[in-house]
Amino acid sequence: MNAAEERLQEVLAAFDFGAPVVGALRYGQGHINDTFVVHTQPEDRCCRRFILQRMSAAAFKHPDELMENIIGVTEYLGREIAKHGGDRSREAMEVLRPRNGESFFTDSAGGAWRVYPFVEHTICYQSAESEELFAASGRAFGRFQRLLGDYPAQTLHETIPNFHNTEDRLQKFKAALAADPLGRAKDCGPEIQFVLDREADCSVALNAMREGTLPLRVTHNDTKLNNVLMDEETHEGLCIIDLDTVMPGLVIYDFGDSIRFGANHSAEDERDLSKVNLDVELFSAYTAAFLEGAGGSLTNEEIDYLPWGAKLMTLECGIRFLTDYIDGDHYFHISREAQNLDRCRTQFKLVADMESRWAELEAIVRQYQK
């Protein structure tokens, strides 16, 4: 048995799975945490599975704060789901605490581990194969907002400080541009100007929050389709997963990140920008479903700002890609030269497309506003 296998056995022994463990295998397509599926064999039923994860020390410096957020939110969700007659065991994640009663287990090498019961009979899609599937994710994330509407967002820790602080992203971009360590700024003049022309946009949502127009809420901050478990029979969104980035934030950020990710059909690093366009039909379907799921829990101002959420999350993502390109590709993994610049260009093309159809996007939002 090698050191890694010994470490895994140490971790498995730290949790009471309620039955003998018969195997643990690597699982999923995540790139941040190390994930395993644990198989147990109870005497009176078929195999029961659990998700075991080692939290990334590089991404999350304070696992205690991260787990405090997750336990607080999942326990609250569980109570709300049960109150409304739902199935808490399938519709909300649940943390299985280690034998020592803590929120996670720290192994002998300092690794931080957690366990969740596996939600059976669900599917995790990596991309929206249909408009209906994209809408189903919208209903699920809208429902997530409705159920957490009264949760005191200010009590949550910022697991990644300034994650969606567009003003901070802009300042980091300017610092990278001023340093220009590899002399790459000369290769991306139009992209640099694109950001500078939209400097004021970077403060729109934050100013609205500071003025009290947009309230602080519990936000997921990574609202991709693959963070919704879909029921394998109905294909409706059942359970929101990957709560590592649950933090205080603005609901328009969660909406906007979904649109950025799902309302287009191009690869993130597509070089042919003629293929990169906002799909307004997908925007409309997601908007309708998101607001249906939210069930009247959002303010009129939040709904009015939804197009801004889509624009700002896309602009912010493009700024991050451009910053990393200028800085030397230290943050985002690349498989070829100038990939981050290509990624930046796709995001900025989507922003420009949104701007050209702004009145249409606002009309769609008004159409579904109750």
Short mmCIF file of C-alpha atoms in Angstrom, two decimals:
data_model
loop_
_atom_site.label_atom_id
_atom_site.label_comp_id
_atom_site.label_asym_id
_atom_site.label_seq_id
_atom_site.Cartn_x
_atom_site.Cartn_y
_atom_site.Cartn_z
CA MET A 1 0.00 0.00 0.00
CA ASN A 2 1.52 3.33 -1.05
CA ALA A 3 1.32 6.62 0.87
CA ALA A 4 -1.75 7.86 -1.02
CA GLU A 5 -3.63 4.63 -0.34
CA GLU A 6 -2.68 4.76 3.34
CA ARG A 7 -3.92 8.33 3.52
CA LEU A 8 -7.23 7.34 1.96
CA GLN A 9 -7.67 4.52 4.46
CA GLU A 10 -6.95 6.97 7.29
CA VAL A 11 -9.67 9.27 6.00
CA LEU A 12 -12.24 6.51 5.46
CA ALA A 13 -11.71 5.32 9.03
CA ALA A 14 -12.47 8.83 10.30
CA PHE A 15 -16.12 8.65 9.16
CA ASP A 16 -18.99 6.41 10.25
CA PHE A 17 -20.68 5.41 7.01
CA GLY A 18 -23.18 3.19 8.79
CA ALA A 19 -21.96 0.07 6.98
CA PRO A 20 -18.68 -1.53 5.88
CA VAL A 21 -16.78 0.28 3.15
CA VAL A 22 -16.20 -2.02 0.18
CA GLY A 23 -14.47 0.42 -2.17
CA ALA A 24 -13.51 4.01 -2.97
CA LEU A 25 -12.82 5.21 -6.50
CA ARG A 26 -11.99 8.55 -8.07
CA TYR A 27 -15.11 10.20 -9.41
CA GLY A 28 -16.36 13.03 -11.58
CA GLN A 29 -14.82 15.67 -13.81
CA GLY A 30 -14.00 18.39 -11.28
CA HIS A 31 -10.63 20.14 -11.47
CA ILE A 32 -10.46 21.79 -8.03
CA ASN A 33 -11.10 19.21 -5.31
CA ASP A 34 -10.05 15.54 -5.25
CA THR A 35 -13.30 13.56 -5.39
CA PHE A 36 -14.01 9.90 -4.66
CA VAL A 37 -17.18 7.81 -4.58
CA VAL A 38 -17.30 5.54 -1.55
CA HIS A 39 -19.28 2.28 -1.77
CA THR A 40 -20.67 0.71 1.40
CA GLN A 41 -22.66 -2.48 1.86
CA PRO A 42 -25.43 -2.38 4.48
CA GLU A 43 -26.80 -5.77 5.60
CA ASP A 44 -30.44 -5.01 4.81
CA ARG A 45 -30.25 -3.08 1.52
CA CYS A 46 -28.26 -2.63 -1.64
CA CYS A 47 -25.02 -0.68 -1.86
CA ARG A 48 -25.12 2.84 -0.43
CA ARG A 49 -22.77 5.47 -1.85
CA PHE A 50 -21.14 8.64 -0.53
CA ILE A 51 -19.09 11.45 -2.05
CA LEU A 52 -15.72 11.99 -0.37
CA GLN A 53 -13.72 15.11 -1.21
CA ARG A 54 -10.38 16.55 -0.26
CA MET A 55 -10.83 20.29 -0.41
CA SER A 56 -8.26 22.17 -2.48
CA ALA A 57 -5.81 23.93 -0.19
CA ALA A 58 -4.75 26.13 -3.09
CA ALA A 59 -8.27 27.36 -3.84
CA PHE A 60 -9.63 27.50 -0.28
CA LYS A 61 -7.34 28.74 2.47
CA HIS A 62 -9.89 28.42 5.28
CA PRO A 63 -11.77 25.09 5.11
CA ASP A 64 -13.35 25.79 8.49
CA GLU A 65 -15.08 28.89 7.12
CA LEU A 66 -16.01 27.11 3.91
CA MET A 67 -17.65 24.26 5.77
CA GLU A 68 -19.38 26.63 8.19
CA ASN A 69 -21.03 28.23 5.13
CA ILE A 70 -22.02 24.89 3.62
CA ILE A 71 -23.45 23.42 6.81
CA GLY A 72 -25.40 26.58 7.56
CA VAL A 73 -26.89 26.75 4.07
CA THR A 74 -27.61 23.02 3.64
CA GLU A 75 -29.28 22.70 7.05
CA TYR A 76 -31.40 25.77 6.33
CA LEU A 77 -32.33 24.41 2.89
CA GLY A 78 -33.24 21.08 4.45
CA ARG A 79 -35.64 22.71 6.89
CA GLU A 80 -37.26 24.82 4.15
CA ILE A 81 -37.65 21.84 1.81
CA ALA A 82 -39.20 19.71 4.56
CA LYS A 83 -41.51 22.57 5.50
CA HIS A 84 -42.85 22.65 1.94
CA GLY A 85 -43.30 18.88 1.73
CA GLY A 86 -40.17 18.10 -0.27
CA ASP A 87 -37.65 15.28 0.11
CA ARG A 88 -34.77 16.73 2.08
CA SER A 89 -32.53 13.73 1.40
CA ARG A 90 -32.71 14.28 -2.37
CA GLU A 91 -33.27 18.01 -2.77
CA ALA A 92 -30.46 19.40 -0.62
CA MET A 93 -26.90 18.34 0.06
CA GLU A 94 -26.15 17.03 3.53
CA VAL A 95 -22.83 16.94 5.34
CA LEU A 96 -21.82 13.71 7.07
CA ARG A 97 -19.62 14.82 9.94
CA PRO A 98 -16.55 12.77 10.89
CA ARG A 99 -16.51 10.74 14.08
CA ASN A 100 -14.88 13.60 15.99
CA GLY A 101 -17.97 15.76 15.42
CA GLU A 102 -16.14 18.46 13.47
CA SER A 103 -17.40 19.75 10.12
CA PHE A 104 -14.51 18.08 8.25
CA PHE A 105 -11.57 15.76 8.90
CA THR A 106 -7.92 16.82 8.79
CA ASP A 107 -5.59 13.97 7.86
CA SER A 108 -2.04 13.43 9.12
CA ALA A 109 -0.64 15.43 6.20
CA GLY A 110 -2.95 18.40 6.80
CA GLY A 111 -5.48 17.61 4.07
CA ALA A 112 -9.08 18.66 4.74
CA TRP A 113 -11.77 16.09 3.85
CA ARG A 114 -15.57 16.09 3.83
CA VAL A 115 -18.35 13.61 3.01
CA TYR A 116 -21.83 13.93 1.49
CA PRO A 117 -24.39 11.17 0.98
CA PHE A 118 -24.70 10.37 -2.75
CA VAL A 119 -27.97 11.57 -4.32
CA GLU A 120 -29.07 8.54 -6.29
CA HIS A 121 -31.09 8.43 -9.51
CA THR A 122 -29.81 11.76 -10.75
CA ILE A 123 -27.87 12.92 -13.81
CA CYS A 124 -25.20 15.62 -13.97
CA TYR A 125 -25.05 17.14 -17.48
CA GLN A 126 -21.90 18.91 -18.65
CA SER A 127 -23.70 21.03 -21.25
CA ALA A 128 -27.25 22.03 -22.14
CA GLU A 129 -28.38 19.45 -24.67
CA SER A 130 -31.71 21.20 -25.12
CA GLU A 131 -33.55 24.41 -24.32
CA GLU A 132 -35.68 22.44 -21.85
CA LEU A 133 -32.63 21.26 -19.94
CA PHE A 134 -31.21 24.79 -19.74
CA ALA A 135 -34.57 26.04 -18.48
CA ALA A 136 -34.68 23.26 -15.89
CA SER A 137 -31.38 24.51 -14.47
CA GLY A 138 -32.86 28.01 -14.35
CA ARG A 139 -35.85 26.83 -12.33
CA ALA A 140 -33.50 25.04 -9.94
CA PHE A 141 -31.28 28.08 -9.36
CA GLY A 142 -34.34 30.31 -9.04
CA ARG A 143 -35.77 27.94 -6.45
CA PHE A 144 -32.42 28.00 -4.64
CA GLN A 145 -32.83 31.77 -4.32
CA ARG A 146 -36.44 31.48 -3.13
CA LEU A 147 -35.66 28.91 -0.45
CA LEU A 148 -32.72 30.98 0.85
CA GLY A 149 -34.52 34.31 0.56
CA ASP A 150 -34.60 34.88 4.33
CA TYR A 151 -31.15 33.47 5.10
CA PRO A 152 -28.92 36.15 6.69
CA ALA A 153 -26.39 36.50 3.87
CA GLN A 154 -24.14 38.79 5.90
CA THR A 155 -23.31 35.87 8.23
CA LEU A 156 -21.56 33.94 5.44
CA HIS A 157 -17.80 34.02 4.96
CA GLU A 158 -16.23 35.12 1.68
CA THR A 159 -14.53 31.88 0.67
CA ILE A 160 -12.85 33.66 -2.25
CA PRO A 161 -12.55 37.38 -1.42
CA ASN A 162 -13.65 39.77 -4.20
CA PHE A 163 -14.67 36.87 -6.41
CA HIS A 164 -17.30 38.86 -8.32
CA ASN A 165 -16.00 42.32 -7.45
CA THR A 166 -15.81 43.75 -10.97
CA GLU A 167 -14.09 46.91 -9.75
CA ASP A 168 -11.35 44.79 -8.18
CA ARG A 169 -11.01 42.73 -11.37
CA LEU A 170 -10.61 45.98 -13.31
CA GLN A 171 -7.85 47.21 -10.97
CA LYS A 172 -6.00 43.90 -11.28
CA PHE A 173 -6.25 44.22 -15.06
CA LYS A 174 -4.80 47.72 -14.96
CA ALA A 175 -1.95 46.55 -12.73
CA ALA A 176 -1.11 43.71 -15.13
CA LEU A 177 -1.30 46.12 -18.06
CA ALA A 178 1.07 48.58 -16.37
CA ALA A 179 3.57 45.82 -15.59
CA ASP A 180 3.20 44.02 -18.94
CA PRO A 181 5.89 41.49 -17.88
CA LEU A 182 6.08 39.65 -21.23
CA GLY A 183 5.39 42.58 -23.55
CA ARG A 184 2.07 41.08 -24.64
CA ALA A 185 -0.02 44.26 -24.40
CA LYS A 186 0.97 45.18 -27.96
CA ASP A 187 -0.81 42.04 -29.20
CA CYS A 188 -4.18 42.91 -27.72
CA GLY A 189 -4.78 46.60 -28.24
CA PRO A 190 -8.46 46.27 -29.29
CA GLU A 191 -9.22 44.04 -26.31
CA ILE A 192 -7.55 46.46 -23.90
CA GLN A 193 -9.54 49.34 -25.33
CA PHE A 194 -12.73 47.26 -25.07
CA VAL A 195 -12.22 47.07 -21.30
CA LEU A 196 -11.25 50.72 -20.88
CA ASP A 197 -14.33 51.82 -22.83
CA ARG A 198 -16.48 49.95 -20.29
CA GLU A 199 -14.73 51.04 -17.11
CA ALA A 200 -17.86 52.73 -15.80
CA ASP A 201 -19.89 49.56 -16.41
CA CYS A 202 -17.75 47.73 -13.86
CA SER A 203 -19.34 49.82 -11.08
CA VAL A 204 -23.00 49.61 -12.14
CA ALA A 205 -24.05 46.67 -9.96
CA LEU A 206 -21.78 47.56 -7.05
CA ASN A 207 -23.11 51.12 -7.00
CA ALA A 208 -26.66 49.76 -6.99
CA MET A 209 -25.75 47.56 -4.02
CA ARG A 210 -24.09 50.43 -2.16
CA GLU A 211 -27.16 52.59 -2.75
CA GLY A 212 -29.44 49.85 -1.42
CA THR A 213 -31.13 49.22 -4.77
CA LEU A 214 -29.82 45.64 -4.99
CA PRO A 215 -29.93 43.65 -1.74
CA LEU A 216 -27.19 41.32 -0.55
CA ARG A 217 -28.29 37.68 -0.85
CA VAL A 218 -26.93 34.17 -0.54
CA THR A 219 -25.46 33.45 -3.96
CA HIS A 220 -24.00 30.28 -5.45
CA ASN A 221 -21.45 32.04 -7.68
CA ASP A 222 -20.87 29.08 -10.01
CA THR A 223 -24.25 28.54 -11.65
CA LYS A 224 -23.23 26.21 -14.44
CA LEU A 225 -25.56 23.45 -15.59
CA ASN A 226 -23.23 20.78 -14.19
CA ASN A 227 -23.86 22.08 -10.68
CA VAL A 228 -27.48 20.96 -10.82
CA LEU A 229 -28.37 17.31 -10.28
CA MET A 230 -31.25 16.45 -12.58
CA ASP A 231 -33.81 13.78 -11.74
CA GLU A 232 -33.12 10.88 -14.11
CA GLU A 233 -36.83 10.40 -14.87
CA THR A 234 -38.27 13.93 -15.05
CA HIS A 235 -35.02 15.73 -16.05
CA GLU A 236 -36.02 18.54 -13.72
CA GLY A 237 -33.45 20.20 -11.48
CA LEU A 238 -33.45 18.40 -8.16
CA CYS A 239 -30.44 19.44 -6.07
CA ILE A 240 -27.88 22.25 -6.28
CA ILE A 241 -24.34 21.02 -5.67
CA ASP A 242 -20.80 22.43 -5.44
CA LEU A 243 -21.46 24.95 -2.70
CA ASP A 244 -17.82 25.93 -2.17
CA THR A 245 -18.42 29.41 -3.56
CA VAL A 246 -21.65 30.10 -1.67
CA MET A 247 -21.12 33.61 -0.35
CA PRO A 248 -22.90 36.92 0.12
CA GLY A 249 -23.53 38.45 -3.30
CA LEU A 250 -26.03 39.77 -5.83
CA VAL A 251 -28.66 37.55 -7.40
CA ILE A 252 -27.96 39.09 -10.81
CA TYR A 253 -24.48 37.54 -10.66
CA ASP A 254 -25.92 34.02 -10.40
CA PHE A 255 -28.36 34.71 -13.22
CA GLY A 256 -25.68 36.33 -15.35
CA ASP A 257 -23.13 33.57 -14.97
CA SER A 258 -25.68 31.03 -16.17
CA ILE A 259 -26.39 33.14 -19.26
CA ARG A 260 -22.69 33.61 -19.95
CA PHE A 261 -22.11 29.88 -19.73
CA GLY A 262 -25.26 28.49 -21.33
CA ALA A 263 -26.91 30.97 -23.73
CA ASN A 264 -24.47 30.46 -26.57
CA HIS A 265 -23.24 27.49 -28.61
CA SER A 266 -19.55 28.22 -29.06
CA ALA A 267 -16.46 26.84 -27.38
CA GLU A 268 -14.96 29.08 -24.73
CA ASP A 269 -11.80 29.47 -26.81
CA GLU A 270 -13.44 29.64 -30.26
CA ARG A 271 -11.20 31.46 -32.72
CA ASP A 272 -13.90 32.08 -35.32
CA LEU A 273 -15.84 34.85 -33.62
CA SER A 274 -18.61 34.66 -36.23
CA LYS A 275 -19.69 31.51 -34.36
CA VAL A 276 -19.91 33.35 -31.03
CA ASN A 277 -23.35 34.87 -30.45
CA LEU A 278 -25.86 35.25 -27.66
CA ASP A 279 -28.81 32.90 -28.21
CA VAL A 280 -31.75 35.13 -27.33
CA GLU A 281 -34.17 32.19 -27.31
CA LEU A 282 -32.06 30.49 -24.66
CA PHE A 283 -31.85 33.78 -22.74
CA SER A 284 -35.65 34.00 -22.84
CA ALA A 285 -36.19 30.38 -21.78
CA TYR A 286 -33.75 30.68 -18.88
CA THR A 287 -35.20 34.00 -17.73
CA ALA A 288 -38.74 32.62 -17.66
CA ALA A 289 -37.66 29.51 -15.77
CA PHE A 290 -35.40 31.35 -13.31
CA LEU A 291 -38.16 33.77 -12.36
CA GLU A 292 -40.66 30.91 -12.12
CA GLY A 293 -38.36 29.12 -9.70
CA ALA A 294 -37.75 32.30 -7.72
CA GLY A 295 -41.50 32.51 -7.22
CA GLY A 296 -41.80 36.23 -6.59
CA SER A 297 -38.96 36.33 -4.07
CA LEU A 298 -36.92 38.90 -6.05
CA THR A 299 -37.47 42.63 -6.01
CA ASN A 300 -38.53 44.51 -9.14
CA GLU A 301 -35.14 46.22 -9.14
CA GLU A 302 -33.30 42.89 -9.10
CA ILE A 303 -35.34 41.72 -12.08
CA ASP A 304 -34.71 44.98 -13.94
CA TYR A 305 -30.96 44.47 -13.48
CA LEU A 306 -30.89 40.88 -14.80
CA PRO A 307 -29.51 41.89 -18.23
CA TRP A 308 -26.76 43.76 -16.40
CA GLY A 309 -25.93 40.56 -14.56
CA ALA A 310 -25.44 38.76 -17.87
CA LYS A 311 -23.31 41.56 -19.30
CA LEU A 312 -21.17 42.08 -16.20
CA MET A 313 -20.42 38.41 -15.57
CA THR A 314 -19.37 38.01 -19.20
CA LEU A 315 -17.31 41.19 -19.17
CA GLU A 316 -15.67 40.20 -15.88
CA CYS A 317 -14.77 36.77 -17.21
CA GLY A 318 -13.23 38.31 -20.31
CA ILE A 319 -11.24 40.75 -18.17
CA ARG A 320 -9.91 37.84 -16.12
CA PHE A 321 -8.79 35.95 -19.23
CA LEU A 322 -7.15 39.07 -20.65
CA THR A 323 -5.42 39.85 -17.35
CA ASP A 324 -4.03 36.33 -17.16
CA TYR A 325 -2.82 36.49 -20.77
CA ILE A 326 -0.98 39.77 -20.19
CA ASP A 327 0.41 38.51 -16.89
CA GLY A 328 1.81 35.28 -18.37
CA ASP A 329 -0.95 32.65 -18.07
CA HIS A 330 -0.46 31.88 -14.39
CA TYR A 331 -4.07 31.28 -13.33
CA PHE A 332 -6.06 29.60 -16.10
CA HIS A 333 -4.64 26.39 -17.53
CA ILE A 334 -3.77 26.63 -21.21
CA SER A 335 -3.07 23.94 -23.81
CA ARG A 336 -1.81 26.26 -26.55
CA GLU A 337 -0.30 29.69 -27.03
CA ALA A 338 -2.67 32.68 -26.76
CA GLN A 339 -5.55 30.50 -25.59
CA ASN A 340 -6.44 32.96 -22.84
CA LEU A 341 -6.53 35.77 -25.40
CA ASP A 342 -8.92 33.72 -27.54
CA ARG A 343 -11.05 33.05 -24.46
CA CYS A 344 -11.10 36.77 -23.74
CA ARG A 345 -12.24 37.53 -27.29
CA THR A 346 -15.18 35.14 -27.12
CA GLN A 347 -16.40 36.79 -23.92
CA PHE A 348 -16.07 40.27 -25.36
CA LYS A 349 -17.92 39.18 -28.51
CA LEU A 350 -20.79 38.00 -26.30
CA VAL A 351 -20.75 41.33 -24.43
CA ALA A 352 -20.92 43.23 -27.72
CA ASP A 353 -23.78 41.00 -28.87
CA MET A 354 -25.67 41.70 -25.64
CA GLU A 355 -25.15 45.42 -26.08
CA SER A 356 -26.47 45.32 -29.65
CA ARG A 357 -29.64 43.56 -28.44
CA TRP A 358 -30.04 45.36 -25.13
CA ALA A 359 -33.58 46.61 -25.71
CA GLU A 360 -34.61 43.08 -26.66
CA LEU A 361 -33.12 41.63 -23.48
CA GLU A 362 -34.88 44.23 -21.34
CA ALA A 363 -38.18 43.49 -23.09
CA ILE A 364 -37.78 39.77 -22.39
CA VAL A 365 -37.20 40.43 -18.70
CA ARG A 366 -40.26 42.70 -18.52
CA GLN A 367 -42.34 40.03 -20.25
CA TYR A 368 -41.77 37.59 -17.39
CA GLN A 369 -41.84 40.14 -14.57
CA LYS A 370 -44.86 39.56 -12.34
#
